[in-house]
Every structure is written in C-alpha cells, then in structure tokens.
N, CA, C and O atoms as CSV, one atom per row, in Angstrom:
chain,resi,resn,atom,element,x,y,z
A,1,MET,N,N,0.858,-1.212,-0.046
A,1,MET,CA,C,-0.087,-0.140,0.041
A,1,MET,C,C,0.861,1.228,0.015
A,1,MET,O,O,0.407,2.265,-0.467
A,2,ASP,N,N,2.131,1.167,0.534
A,2,ASP,CA,C,2.929,2.231,0.626
A,2,ASP,C,C,3.445,2.828,-0.951
A,2,ASP,O,O,3.722,3.975,-1.303
A,3,ILE,N,N,3.440,1.703,-1.611
A,3,ILE,CA,C,3.939,2.318,-2.931
A,3,ILE,C,C,2.905,2.864,-3.778
A,3,ILE,O,O,3.111,3.601,-4.743
A,4,TRP,N,N,1.644,2.412,-3.315
A,4,TRP,CA,C,0.452,3.189,-4.129
A,4,TRP,C,C,0.376,4.684,-3.592
A,4,TRP,O,O,0.161,5.592,-4.394
A,5,LEU,N,N,0.524,4.902,-2.452
A,5,LEU,CA,C,0.771,6.335,-1.814
A,5,LEU,C,C,1.838,7.186,-2.538
A,5,LEU,O,O,1.623,8.361,-2.835
A,6,ALA,N,N,2.864,6.622,-2.781
A,6,ALA,CA,C,4.125,7.253,-3.436
A,6,ALA,C,C,3.749,7.580,-4.922
A,6,ALA,O,O,4.028,8.701,-5.347
A,7,LEU,N,N,3.194,6.759,-5.655
A,7,LEU,CA,C,2.783,6.864,-7.027
A,7,LEU,C,C,1.389,7.504,-7.272
A,7,LEU,O,O,1.089,7.762,-8.438
A,8,PHE,N,N,0.643,7.741,-6.424
A,8,PHE,CA,C,-0.736,8.170,-6.806
A,8,PHE,C,C,-0.546,9.764,-7.249
A,8,PHE,O,O,0.468,10.435,-7.060
A,9,TRP,N,N,-1.504,10.101,-7.745
A,9,TRP,CA,C,-1.742,11.501,-8.549
A,9,TRP,C,C,-1.249,12.587,-7.608
A,9,TRP,O,O,-0.480,13.392,-8.132
A,10,GLY,N,N,-1.533,12.772,-6.334
A,10,GLY,CA,C,-1.582,13.699,-5.374
A,10,GLY,C,C,0.097,13.792,-4.934
A,10,GLY,O,O,0.612,14.818,-4.491
A,11,SER,N,N,0.723,12.669,-5.128
A,11,SER,CA,C,2.208,12.771,-4.894
A,11,SER,C,C,3.229,13.450,-5.868
A,11,SER,O,O,3.013,13.324,-7.073
A,12,PRO,N,N,4.210,14.087,-5.493
A,12,PRO,CA,C,4.947,14.834,-6.414
A,12,PRO,C,C,5.678,13.667,-7.416
A,12,PRO,O,O,6.047,14.123,-8.497
A,13,ILE,N,N,5.885,12.491,-7.235
A,13,ILE,CA,C,6.264,11.408,-8.071
A,13,ILE,C,C,5.447,11.161,-9.077
A,13,ILE,O,O,5.792,11.073,-10.256
A,14,GLY,N,N,4.190,11.025,-8.588
A,14,GLY,CA,C,2.785,10.686,-9.518
A,14,GLY,C,C,2.817,11.743,-10.287
A,14,GLY,O,O,2.955,11.465,-11.478
A,15,LEU,N,N,2.733,12.953,-10.015
A,15,LEU,CA,C,2.623,14.175,-10.796
A,15,LEU,C,C,3.549,14.372,-11.707
A,15,LEU,O,O,3.186,14.779,-12.811
A,16,GLY,N,N,4.904,14.135,-11.453
A,16,GLY,CA,C,5.918,14.198,-12.254
A,16,GLY,C,C,5.880,13.064,-13.319
A,16,GLY,O,O,6.311,13.406,-14.420
A,17,ILE,N,N,5.474,11.857,-13.211
A,17,ILE,CA,C,5.378,10.905,-14.068
A,17,ILE,C,C,4.326,11.366,-15.115
A,17,ILE,O,O,4.485,11.198,-16.324
A,18,PHE,N,N,3.148,12.009,-14.511
A,18,PHE,CA,C,1.945,12.306,-15.619
A,18,PHE,C,C,2.564,13.346,-16.200
A,18,PHE,O,O,2.498,13.270,-17.427
A,19,LEU,N,N,3.259,14.483,-15.719
A,19,LEU,CA,C,3.674,15.543,-16.760
A,19,LEU,C,C,4.650,15.017,-17.790
A,19,LEU,O,O,4.639,15.567,-18.891
A,20,VAL,N,N,5.543,13.959,-17.559
A,20,VAL,CA,C,6.401,13.484,-18.372
A,20,VAL,C,C,5.776,12.790,-19.574
A,20,VAL,O,O,6.094,12.917,-20.757
A,21,CYS,N,N,4.927,12.113,-19.096
A,21,CYS,CA,C,4.009,11.379,-20.130
A,21,CYS,C,C,3.152,12.420,-21.045
A,21,CYS,O,O,3.171,12.263,-22.266
A,22,LEU,N,N,2.472,13.383,-20.520
A,22,LEU,CA,C,1.840,14.288,-21.181
A,22,LEU,C,C,2.882,15.109,-22.044
A,22,LEU,O,O,2.549,15.389,-23.195
A,23,GLY,N,N,4.069,15.501,-21.595
A,23,GLY,CA,C,4.976,16.284,-22.447
A,23,GLY,C,C,5.494,15.045,-23.597
A,23,GLY,O,O,5.663,15.465,-24.742
A,24,GLY,N,N,5.660,14.090,-23.444
A,24,GLY,CA,C,5.816,13.021,-24.378
A,24,GLY,C,C,4.881,12.928,-25.465
A,24,GLY,O,O,5.231,12.872,-26.644
A,25,MET,N,N,3.741,12.913,-25.083
A,25,MET,CA,C,2.436,12.904,-26.014
A,25,MET,C,C,2.191,14.040,-26.668
A,25,MET,O,O,1.770,13.924,-27.819
A,26,ILE,N,N,2.363,15.210,-26.187
A,26,ILE,CA,C,2.405,16.491,-27.043
A,26,ILE,C,C,3.547,16.640,-28.089
A,26,ILE,O,O,3.312,17.051,-29.225
A,27,TYR,N,N,4.978,16.241,-27.602
A,27,TYR,CA,C,5.969,16.183,-28.576
A,27,TYR,C,C,5.771,15.217,-29.782
A,27,TYR,O,O,6.206,15.521,-30.893
A,28,LEU,N,N,5.049,13.943,-29.531
A,28,LEU,CA,C,4.962,13.061,-30.628
A,28,LEU,C,C,3.660,13.599,-31.319
A,28,LEU,O,O,3.644,13.204,-32.484
A,29,LEU,N,N,2.773,14.215,-31.071
A,29,LEU,CA,C,1.844,14.764,-31.866
A,29,LEU,C,C,2.280,15.911,-32.766
A,29,LEU,O,O,1.905,16.055,-33.930
A,30,ALA,N,N,3.217,16.811,-32.022
A,30,ALA,CA,C,3.920,17.850,-32.723
A,30,ALA,C,C,4.702,17.379,-33.839
A,30,ALA,O,O,4.727,18.027,-34.885
A,31,LYS,N,N,5.339,16.311,-33.701
A,31,LYS,CA,C,6.159,15.747,-34.715
A,31,LYS,C,C,5.466,14.892,-35.817
A,31,LYS,O,O,5.975,14.697,-36.921
A,32,ALA,N,N,4.302,14.417,-35.435
A,32,ALA,CA,C,3.501,13.804,-36.217
A,32,ALA,C,C,2.839,14.904,-37.351
A,32,ALA,O,O,2.689,14.619,-38.539
A,33,ASP,N,N,2.526,16.033,-36.825
A,33,ASP,CA,C,1.900,17.077,-37.604
A,33,ASP,C,C,3.001,17.688,-38.584
A,33,ASP,O,O,2.698,18.038,-39.725
A,34,GLU,N,N,4.126,17.784,-38.144
A,34,GLU,CA,C,4.931,18.448,-39.076
A,34,GLU,C,C,5.446,17.557,-40.268
A,34,GLU,O,O,5.785,17.947,-41.385
A,35,LYS,N,N,5.424,16.128,-39.723
A,35,LYS,CA,C,5.676,15.196,-40.907
A,35,LYS,C,C,4.458,15.107,-41.805
A,35,LYS,O,O,4.588,14.646,-42.939
A,36,THR,N,N,3.245,15.534,-41.348
A,36,THR,CA,C,2.086,15.524,-42.346
A,36,THR,C,C,2.158,16.461,-43.114
A,36,THR,O,O,1.848,16.304,-44.295
A,37,LYS,N,N,2.617,17.750,-42.596
A,37,LYS,CA,C,2.785,19.237,-43.367
A,37,LYS,C,C,3.752,18.776,-44.299
A,37,LYS,O,O,3.390,18.889,-45.471
A,38,HIS,N,N,4.971,18.250,-44.100
A,38,HIS,CA,C,6.059,18.075,-45.084
A,38,HIS,C,C,5.590,17.052,-46.227
A,38,HIS,O,O,5.958,17.200,-47.392
A,39,THR,N,N,4.902,16.187,-45.889
A,39,THR,CA,C,4.276,14.938,-46.864
A,39,THR,C,C,3.226,15.900,-47.705
A,39,THR,O,O,3.409,16.023,-48.916
A,40,LYS,N,N,2.534,16.329,-47.299
A,40,LYS,CA,C,1.510,17.257,-48.050
A,40,LYS,C,C,2.115,18.289,-49.130
A,40,LYS,O,O,1.709,18.506,-50.272
A,41,ALA,N,N,3.218,18.873,-48.432
A,41,ALA,CA,C,3.823,19.751,-49.277
A,41,ALA,C,C,4.606,19.141,-50.439
A,41,ALA,O,O,4.587,19.737,-51.516
A,42,PHE,N,N,5.243,18.083,-50.322
A,42,PHE,CA,C,5.881,17.275,-51.039
A,42,PHE,C,C,5.023,16.700,-52.321
A,42,PHE,O,O,5.391,16.664,-53.495
A,43,ALA,N,N,3.860,16.291,-51.800
A,43,ALA,CA,C,2.806,15.700,-52.770
A,43,ALA,C,C,2.474,16.816,-53.718
A,43,ALA,O,O,2.422,16.668,-54.939
A,44,GLN,N,N,2.244,17.994,-53.051
A,44,GLN,CA,C,1.547,18.921,-53.942
A,44,GLN,C,C,2.756,19.827,-54.845
A,44,GLN,O,O,2.453,20.599,-55.755
A,45,GLU,N,N,3.881,19.614,-54.483
A,45,GLU,CA,C,5.204,20.008,-55.357
A,45,GLU,C,C,5.343,19.027,-56.529
A,45,GLU,O,O,5.674,19.352,-57.669
A,46,LYS,N,N,5.036,17.731,-56.090
A,46,LYS,CA,C,5.312,16.764,-57.266
A,46,LYS,C,C,3.951,16.708,-58.091
A,46,LYS,O,O,3.906,16.046,-59.128
A,47,GLY,N,N,2.995,17.311,-57.687
A,47,GLY,CA,C,1.595,16.903,-58.426
A,47,GLY,C,C,0.777,15.710,-58.175
A,47,GLY,O,O,-0.081,15.314,-58.964
A,48,LEU,N,N,1.100,15.067,-56.900
A,48,LEU,CA,C,0.419,13.797,-56.657
A,48,LEU,C,C,-0.805,14.061,-55.984
A,48,LEU,O,O,-1.534,13.085,-55.804
A,49,GLU,N,N,-1.213,15.242,-55.546
A,49,GLU,CA,C,-2.496,15.494,-54.725
A,49,GLU,C,C,-3.690,14.841,-55.474
A,49,GLU,O,O,-3.698,14.808,-56.705
A,50,LYS,N,N,-4.667,14.336,-54.751
A,50,LYS,CA,C,-5.899,13.848,-55.553
A,50,LYS,C,C,-6.521,15.211,-55.894
A,50,LYS,O,O,-6.568,16.249,-55.235
A,51,LYS,N,N,-6.957,14.922,-57.045
A,51,LYS,CA,C,-7.964,16.039,-57.803
A,51,LYS,C,C,-9.193,15.779,-57.326
A,51,LYS,O,O,-9.560,14.631,-57.072
A,52,LYS,N,N,-10.075,17.028,-57.134
A,52,LYS,CA,C,-11.401,16.887,-56.624
A,52,LYS,C,C,-12.268,17.000,-57.853
A,52,LYS,O,O,-11.974,17.774,-58.764
A,53,GLN,N,N,-13.437,16.156,-57.880
A,53,GLN,CA,C,-14.028,16.060,-58.933
A,53,GLN,C,C,-15.392,16.631,-58.761
A,53,GLN,O,O,-16.180,16.642,-59.706
C-alpha cells in the first residue's frame, strides 16, 4: 500500500510521471503534424495530390 501512496496522483512523483508522459505525447503529436505538413507539401510540389471532381 505504501507504493500506491508514493505513485498516486497527489504525490510529487506521480504528478511528475504524469507530466513527463503528457509532454511526451504532445511532443509526438507535434512531430506527427510536422511530418504530415511536409508530406502534403511534397505531394503538392510533385503534383501527386488527389484531384477534386
């Protein structure tokens, strides 16, 4: 039960773990968005985008 109290949301350790995971998720989403923008720009430059009919 002591480990539960040490890692729970209210403790500094639990809060730190949560913030690290949240920061990692935001970082990965930003990287994915950047990759999507580059892919769209490349497709548009090469004329590979889908034509709307």
